[in-house]
Coordinates of N, CA, C and O in Angstrom, one line a residue:
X1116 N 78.3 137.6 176.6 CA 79.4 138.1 175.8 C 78.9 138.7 174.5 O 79.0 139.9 174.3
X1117 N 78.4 137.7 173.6 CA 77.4 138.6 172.5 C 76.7 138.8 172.3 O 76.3 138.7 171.1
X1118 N 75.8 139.3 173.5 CA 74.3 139.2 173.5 C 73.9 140.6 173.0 O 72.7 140.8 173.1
X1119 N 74.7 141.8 172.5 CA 73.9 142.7 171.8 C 74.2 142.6 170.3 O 73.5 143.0 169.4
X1120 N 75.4 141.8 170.1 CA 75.6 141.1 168.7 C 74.5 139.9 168.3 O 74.1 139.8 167.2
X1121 N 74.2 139.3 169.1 CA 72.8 138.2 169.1 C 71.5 138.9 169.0 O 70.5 138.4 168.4
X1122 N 71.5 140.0 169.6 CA 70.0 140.8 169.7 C 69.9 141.1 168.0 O 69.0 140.6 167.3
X1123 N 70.9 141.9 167.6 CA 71.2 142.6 166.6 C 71.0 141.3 165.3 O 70.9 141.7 164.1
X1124 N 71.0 140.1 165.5 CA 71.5 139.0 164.5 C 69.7 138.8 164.4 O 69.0 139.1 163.5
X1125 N 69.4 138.2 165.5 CA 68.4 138.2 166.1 C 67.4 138.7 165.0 O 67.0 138.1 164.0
X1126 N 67.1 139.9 165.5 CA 66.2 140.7 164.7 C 66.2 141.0 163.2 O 65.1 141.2 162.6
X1127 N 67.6 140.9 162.6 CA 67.8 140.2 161.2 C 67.4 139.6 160.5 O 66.8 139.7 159.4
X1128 N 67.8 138.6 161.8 CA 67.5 136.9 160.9 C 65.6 136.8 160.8 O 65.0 136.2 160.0
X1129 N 65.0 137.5 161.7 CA 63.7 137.5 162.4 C 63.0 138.1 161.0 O 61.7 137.9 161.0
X1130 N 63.2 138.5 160.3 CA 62.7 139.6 159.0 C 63.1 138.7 157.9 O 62.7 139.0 156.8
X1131 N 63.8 137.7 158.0 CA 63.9 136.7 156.9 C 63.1 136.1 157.0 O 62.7 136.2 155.8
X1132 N 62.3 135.4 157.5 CA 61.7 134.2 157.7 C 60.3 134.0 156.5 O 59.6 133.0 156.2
X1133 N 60.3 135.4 156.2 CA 59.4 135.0 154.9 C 59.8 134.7 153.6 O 59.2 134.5 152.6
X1134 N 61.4 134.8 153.9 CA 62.0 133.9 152.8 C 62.4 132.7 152.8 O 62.1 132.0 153.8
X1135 N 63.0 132.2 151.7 CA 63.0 130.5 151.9 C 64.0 130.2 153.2 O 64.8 131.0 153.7
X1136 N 63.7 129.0 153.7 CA 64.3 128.8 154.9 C 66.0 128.9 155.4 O 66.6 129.1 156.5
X1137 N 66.6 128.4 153.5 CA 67.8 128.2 153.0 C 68.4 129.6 153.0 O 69.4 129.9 153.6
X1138 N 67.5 130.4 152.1 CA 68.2 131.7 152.7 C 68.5 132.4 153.8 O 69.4 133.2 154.1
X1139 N 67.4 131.9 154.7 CA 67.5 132.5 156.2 C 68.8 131.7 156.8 O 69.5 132.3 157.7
X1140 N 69.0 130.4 156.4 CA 70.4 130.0 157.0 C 71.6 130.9 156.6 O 72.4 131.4 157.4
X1141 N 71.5 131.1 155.2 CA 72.9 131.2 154.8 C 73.3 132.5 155.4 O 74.4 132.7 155.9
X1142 N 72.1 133.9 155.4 CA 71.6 134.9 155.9 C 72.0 135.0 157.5 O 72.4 136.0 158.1
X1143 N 71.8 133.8 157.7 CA 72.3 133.5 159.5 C 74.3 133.7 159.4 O 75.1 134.4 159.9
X1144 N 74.4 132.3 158.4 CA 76.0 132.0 158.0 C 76.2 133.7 158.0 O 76.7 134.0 159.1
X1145 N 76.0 134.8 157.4 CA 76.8 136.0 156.8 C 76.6 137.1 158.1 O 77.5 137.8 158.7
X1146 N 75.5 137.0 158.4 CA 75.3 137.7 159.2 C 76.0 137.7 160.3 O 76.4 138.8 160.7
X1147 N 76.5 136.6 161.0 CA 77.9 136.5 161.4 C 78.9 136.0 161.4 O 79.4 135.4 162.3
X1148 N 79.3 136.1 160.1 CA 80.6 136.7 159.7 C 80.8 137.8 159.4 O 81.9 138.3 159.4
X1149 N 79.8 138.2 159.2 CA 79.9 140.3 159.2 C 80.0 141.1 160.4 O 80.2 142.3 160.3
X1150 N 79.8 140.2 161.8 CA 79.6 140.4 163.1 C 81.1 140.0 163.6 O 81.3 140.4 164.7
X1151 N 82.1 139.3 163.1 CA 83.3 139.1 163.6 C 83.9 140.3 162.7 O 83.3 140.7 161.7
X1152 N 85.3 140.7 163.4 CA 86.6 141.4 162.9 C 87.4 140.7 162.0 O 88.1 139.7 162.5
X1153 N 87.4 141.0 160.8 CA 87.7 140.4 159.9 C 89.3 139.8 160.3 O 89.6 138.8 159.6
X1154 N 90.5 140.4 161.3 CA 91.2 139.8 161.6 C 91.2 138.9 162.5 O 92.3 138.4 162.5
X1155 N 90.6 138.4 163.1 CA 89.8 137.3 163.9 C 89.3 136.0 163.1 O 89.0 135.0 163.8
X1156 N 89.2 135.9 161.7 CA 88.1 135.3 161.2 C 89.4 133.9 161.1 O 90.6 134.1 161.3
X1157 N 89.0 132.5 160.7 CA 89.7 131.7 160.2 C 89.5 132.1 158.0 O 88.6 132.5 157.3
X1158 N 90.9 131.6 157.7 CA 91.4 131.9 156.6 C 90.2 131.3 155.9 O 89.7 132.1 155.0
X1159 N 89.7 130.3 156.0 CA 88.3 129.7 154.4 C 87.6 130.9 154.8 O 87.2 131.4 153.7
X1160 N 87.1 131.9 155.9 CA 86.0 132.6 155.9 C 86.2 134.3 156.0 O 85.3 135.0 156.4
X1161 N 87.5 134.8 155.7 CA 88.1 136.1 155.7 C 88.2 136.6 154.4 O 88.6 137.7 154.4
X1162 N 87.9 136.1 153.1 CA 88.0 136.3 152.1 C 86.2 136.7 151.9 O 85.8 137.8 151.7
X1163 N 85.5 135.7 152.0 CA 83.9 135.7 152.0 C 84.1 137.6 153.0 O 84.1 138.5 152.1
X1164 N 84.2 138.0 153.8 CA 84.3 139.1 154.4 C 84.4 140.2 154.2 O 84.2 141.1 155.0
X1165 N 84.9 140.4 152.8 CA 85.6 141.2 151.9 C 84.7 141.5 151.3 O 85.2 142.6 151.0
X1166 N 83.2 141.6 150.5 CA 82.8 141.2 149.4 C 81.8 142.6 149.4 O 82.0 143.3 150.5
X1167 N 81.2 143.1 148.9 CA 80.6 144.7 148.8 C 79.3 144.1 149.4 O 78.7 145.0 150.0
X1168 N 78.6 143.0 149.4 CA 77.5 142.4 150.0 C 77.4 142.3 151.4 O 76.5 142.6 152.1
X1169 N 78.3 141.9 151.8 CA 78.9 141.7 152.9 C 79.6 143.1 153.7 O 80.2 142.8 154.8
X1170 N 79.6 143.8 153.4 CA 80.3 145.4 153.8 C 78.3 145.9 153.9 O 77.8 146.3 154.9
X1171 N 77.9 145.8 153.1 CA 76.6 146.7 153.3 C 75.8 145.5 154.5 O 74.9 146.0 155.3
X1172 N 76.0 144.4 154.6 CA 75.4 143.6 155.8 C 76.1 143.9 156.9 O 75.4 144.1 157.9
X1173 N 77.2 143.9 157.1 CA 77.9 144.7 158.4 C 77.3 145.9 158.9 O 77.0 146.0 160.1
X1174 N 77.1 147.0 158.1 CA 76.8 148.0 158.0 C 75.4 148.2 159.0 O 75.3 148.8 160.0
X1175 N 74.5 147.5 158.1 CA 73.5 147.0 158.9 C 72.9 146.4 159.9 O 71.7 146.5 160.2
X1176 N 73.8 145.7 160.3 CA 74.1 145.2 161.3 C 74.5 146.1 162.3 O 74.2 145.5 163.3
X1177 N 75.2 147.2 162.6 CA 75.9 147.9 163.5 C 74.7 148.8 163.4 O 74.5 149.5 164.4
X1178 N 73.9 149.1 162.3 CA 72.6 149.8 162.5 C 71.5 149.1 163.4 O 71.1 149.9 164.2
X1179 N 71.1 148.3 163.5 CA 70.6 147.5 164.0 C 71.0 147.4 165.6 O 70.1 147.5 166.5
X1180 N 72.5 147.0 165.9 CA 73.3 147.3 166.7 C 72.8 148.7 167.8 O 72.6 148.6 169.1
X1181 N 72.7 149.5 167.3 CA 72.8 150.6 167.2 C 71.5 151.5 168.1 O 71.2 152.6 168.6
X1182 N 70.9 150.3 167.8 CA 68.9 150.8 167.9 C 68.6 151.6 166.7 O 67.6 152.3 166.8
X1183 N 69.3 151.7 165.6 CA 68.5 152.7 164.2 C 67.0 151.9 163.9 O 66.6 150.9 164.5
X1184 N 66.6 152.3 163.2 CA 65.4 152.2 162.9 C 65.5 151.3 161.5 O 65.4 151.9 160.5
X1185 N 65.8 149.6 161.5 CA 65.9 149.6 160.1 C 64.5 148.5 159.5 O 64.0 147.5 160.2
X1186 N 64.1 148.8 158.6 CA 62.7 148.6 157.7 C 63.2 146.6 157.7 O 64.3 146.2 157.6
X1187 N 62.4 146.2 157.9 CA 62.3 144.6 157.5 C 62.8 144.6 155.9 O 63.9 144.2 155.4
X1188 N 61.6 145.3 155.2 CA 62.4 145.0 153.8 C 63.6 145.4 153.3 O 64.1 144.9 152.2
X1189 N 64.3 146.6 154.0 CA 65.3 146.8 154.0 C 66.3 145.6 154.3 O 67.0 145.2 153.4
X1190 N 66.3 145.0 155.4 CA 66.9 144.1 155.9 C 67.0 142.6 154.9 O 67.9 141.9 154.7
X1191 N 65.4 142.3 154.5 CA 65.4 141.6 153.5 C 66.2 141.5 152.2 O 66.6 140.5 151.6
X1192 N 66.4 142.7 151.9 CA 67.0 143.2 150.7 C 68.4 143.1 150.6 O 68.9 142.8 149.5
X1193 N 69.0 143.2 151.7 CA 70.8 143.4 152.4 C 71.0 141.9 152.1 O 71.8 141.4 151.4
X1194 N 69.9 141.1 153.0 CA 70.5 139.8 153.1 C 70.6 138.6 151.7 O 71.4 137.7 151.5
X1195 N 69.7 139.1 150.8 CA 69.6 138.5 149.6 C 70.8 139.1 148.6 O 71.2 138.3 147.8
X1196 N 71.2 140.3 148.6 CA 72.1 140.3 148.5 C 73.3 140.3 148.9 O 74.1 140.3 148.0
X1197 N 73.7 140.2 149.8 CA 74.9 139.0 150.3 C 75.0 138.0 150.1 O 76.0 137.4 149.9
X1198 N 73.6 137.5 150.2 CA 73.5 135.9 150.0 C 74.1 135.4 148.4 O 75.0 134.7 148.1
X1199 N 73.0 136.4 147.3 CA 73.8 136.2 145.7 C 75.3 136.9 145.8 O 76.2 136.3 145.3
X1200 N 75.6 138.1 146.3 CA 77.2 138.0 145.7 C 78.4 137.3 146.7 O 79.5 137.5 146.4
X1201 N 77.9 136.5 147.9 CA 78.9 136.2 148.3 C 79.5 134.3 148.2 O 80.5 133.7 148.8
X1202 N 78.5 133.8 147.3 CA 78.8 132.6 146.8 C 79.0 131.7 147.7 O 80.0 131.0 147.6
X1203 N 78.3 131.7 148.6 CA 78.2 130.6 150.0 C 77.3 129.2 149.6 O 77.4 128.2 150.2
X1204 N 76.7 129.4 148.5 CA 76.1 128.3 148.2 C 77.1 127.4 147.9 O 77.0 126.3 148.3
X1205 N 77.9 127.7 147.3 CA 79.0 126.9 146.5 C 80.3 126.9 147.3 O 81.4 126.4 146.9
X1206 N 80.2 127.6 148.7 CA 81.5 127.8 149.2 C 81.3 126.6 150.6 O 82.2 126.2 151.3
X1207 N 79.7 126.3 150.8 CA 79.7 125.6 151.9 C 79.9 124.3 151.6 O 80.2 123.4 152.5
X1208 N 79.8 123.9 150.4 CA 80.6 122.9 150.0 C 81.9 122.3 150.0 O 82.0 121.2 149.5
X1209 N 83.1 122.8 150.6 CA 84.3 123.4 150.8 C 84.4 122.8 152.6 O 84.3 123.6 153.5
X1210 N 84.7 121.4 153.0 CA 84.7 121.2 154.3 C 85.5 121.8 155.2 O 85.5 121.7 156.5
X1211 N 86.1 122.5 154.5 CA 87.1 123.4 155.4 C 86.3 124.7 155.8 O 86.2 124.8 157.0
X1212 N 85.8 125.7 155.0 CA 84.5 126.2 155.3 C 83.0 125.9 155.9 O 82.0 126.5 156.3
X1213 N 83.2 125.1 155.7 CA 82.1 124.0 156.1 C 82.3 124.8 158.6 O 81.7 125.4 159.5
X1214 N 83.4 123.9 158.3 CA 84.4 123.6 159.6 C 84.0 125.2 160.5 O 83.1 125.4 161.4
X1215 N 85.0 126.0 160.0 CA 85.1 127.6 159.9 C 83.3 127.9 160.3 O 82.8 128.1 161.4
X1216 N 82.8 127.8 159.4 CA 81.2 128.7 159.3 C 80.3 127.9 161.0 O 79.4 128.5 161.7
X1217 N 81.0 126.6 161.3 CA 80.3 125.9 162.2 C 80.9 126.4 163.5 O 80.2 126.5 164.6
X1218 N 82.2 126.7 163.5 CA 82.4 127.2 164.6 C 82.2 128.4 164.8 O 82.0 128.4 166.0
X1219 N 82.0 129.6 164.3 CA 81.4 130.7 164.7 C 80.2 130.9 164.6 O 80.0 132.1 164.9
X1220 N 78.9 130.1 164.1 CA 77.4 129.7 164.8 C 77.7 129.1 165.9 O 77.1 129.6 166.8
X1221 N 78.2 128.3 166.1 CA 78.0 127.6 167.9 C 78.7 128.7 168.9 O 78.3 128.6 170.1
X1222 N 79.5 129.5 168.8 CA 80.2 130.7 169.3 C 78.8 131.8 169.5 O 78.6 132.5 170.5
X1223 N 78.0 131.9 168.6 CA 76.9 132.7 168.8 C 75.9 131.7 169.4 O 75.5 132.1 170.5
X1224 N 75.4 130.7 169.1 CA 74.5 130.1 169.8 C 73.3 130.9 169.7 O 72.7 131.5 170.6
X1225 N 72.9 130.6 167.8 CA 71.9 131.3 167.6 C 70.4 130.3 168.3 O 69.7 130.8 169.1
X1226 N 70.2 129.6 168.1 CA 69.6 128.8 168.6 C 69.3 128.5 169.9 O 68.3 127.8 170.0
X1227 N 69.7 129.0 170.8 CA 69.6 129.0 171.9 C 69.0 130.3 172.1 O 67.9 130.5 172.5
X1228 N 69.9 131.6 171.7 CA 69.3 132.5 172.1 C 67.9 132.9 171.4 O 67.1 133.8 171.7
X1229 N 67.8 132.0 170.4 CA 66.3 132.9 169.4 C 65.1 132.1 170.5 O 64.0 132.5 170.7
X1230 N 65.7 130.7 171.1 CA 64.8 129.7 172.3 C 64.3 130.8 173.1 O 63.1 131.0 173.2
X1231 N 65.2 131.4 173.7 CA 64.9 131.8 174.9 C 64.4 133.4 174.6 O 64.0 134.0 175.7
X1232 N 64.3 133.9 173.8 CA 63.9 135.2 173.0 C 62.2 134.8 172.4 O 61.4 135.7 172.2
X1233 N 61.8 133.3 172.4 CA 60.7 133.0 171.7 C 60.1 133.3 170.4 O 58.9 133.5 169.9
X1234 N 61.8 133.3 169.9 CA 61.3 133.3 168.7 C 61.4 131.8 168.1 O 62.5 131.5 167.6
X1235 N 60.4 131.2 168.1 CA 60.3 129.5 167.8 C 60.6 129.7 166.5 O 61.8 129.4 166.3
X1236 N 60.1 130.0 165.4 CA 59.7 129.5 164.2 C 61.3 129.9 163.5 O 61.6 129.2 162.5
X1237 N 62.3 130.9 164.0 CA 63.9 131.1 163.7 C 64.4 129.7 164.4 O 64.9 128.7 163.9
X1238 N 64.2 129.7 165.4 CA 64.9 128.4 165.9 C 64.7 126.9 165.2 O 65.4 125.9 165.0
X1239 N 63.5 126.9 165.0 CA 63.2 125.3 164.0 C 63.7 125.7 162.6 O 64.3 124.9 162.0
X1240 N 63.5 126.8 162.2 CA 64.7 127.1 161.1 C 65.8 126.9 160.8 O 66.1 126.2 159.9
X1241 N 66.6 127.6 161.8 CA 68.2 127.2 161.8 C 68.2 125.6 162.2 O 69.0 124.9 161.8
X1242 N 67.8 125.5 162.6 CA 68.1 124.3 163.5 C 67.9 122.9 162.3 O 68.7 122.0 162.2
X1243 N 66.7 123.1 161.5 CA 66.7 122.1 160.6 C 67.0 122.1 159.3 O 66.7 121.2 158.4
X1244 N 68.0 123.8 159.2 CA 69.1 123.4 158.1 C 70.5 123.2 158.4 O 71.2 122.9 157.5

């Protein structure tokens, strides 16, 4: 079902990994929610959606999507910024968001698919934040 939305997450998330691990989660957290339709989303997580960080990680993401050609550091650079303006550090605190952010990672089943993609070192990542 979202397996060219998971390819696409995938390879993302895959260009983080030389950042701290914490950002590659939260980076996971935005990356899809920038991958759902903002009418679709639960209410704690439609507002985060909105955010100019989050419009340029979508963006990129449908590039990516797309087969464009996009630069790792380019991708690094998207995600760190979403990450500082979309205030997830302080929003995953928030068990209702908390709730929201958990069900649409198990909806993607990043974890599973990065298993079976062989990308080990994303999967012990996500997995042990």
């Amino acid at each position: 079902m979202f397996s060219d939305k998971q390819a696409a997450l995938l390879k993302i998330l895959k260009a983080t990994t030389t950042l701290p691990a914490q950002v590659t989660f939260y980076g996971a957290a935005l990356a899809a929610i920038a991958l759902i339709p903002g009418a679709q989303l639960p209410p704690a997580l439609a507002a985060l959606a909105s955010g100019v960080g989050m419009n340029a990680l979508a963006s990129l993401l449908e590039r990516v999507a797309r087969g464009q050609d996009v630069t790792d550091d380019e991708i690094r650079q998207a995600i760190e910024h979403a990450v500082r303006t979309s205030d997830i550090e302080q929003r995953l605190t928030q068990s209702e968001f908390q709730r929201a952010l958990a069900q649409i990672l198990r909806e993607f089943d990043l974890v599973k698919f990065a298993i079976q993609n062989g990308e080990w070192t994303l999967a012990e990542t996500l997995t042990t934040q």
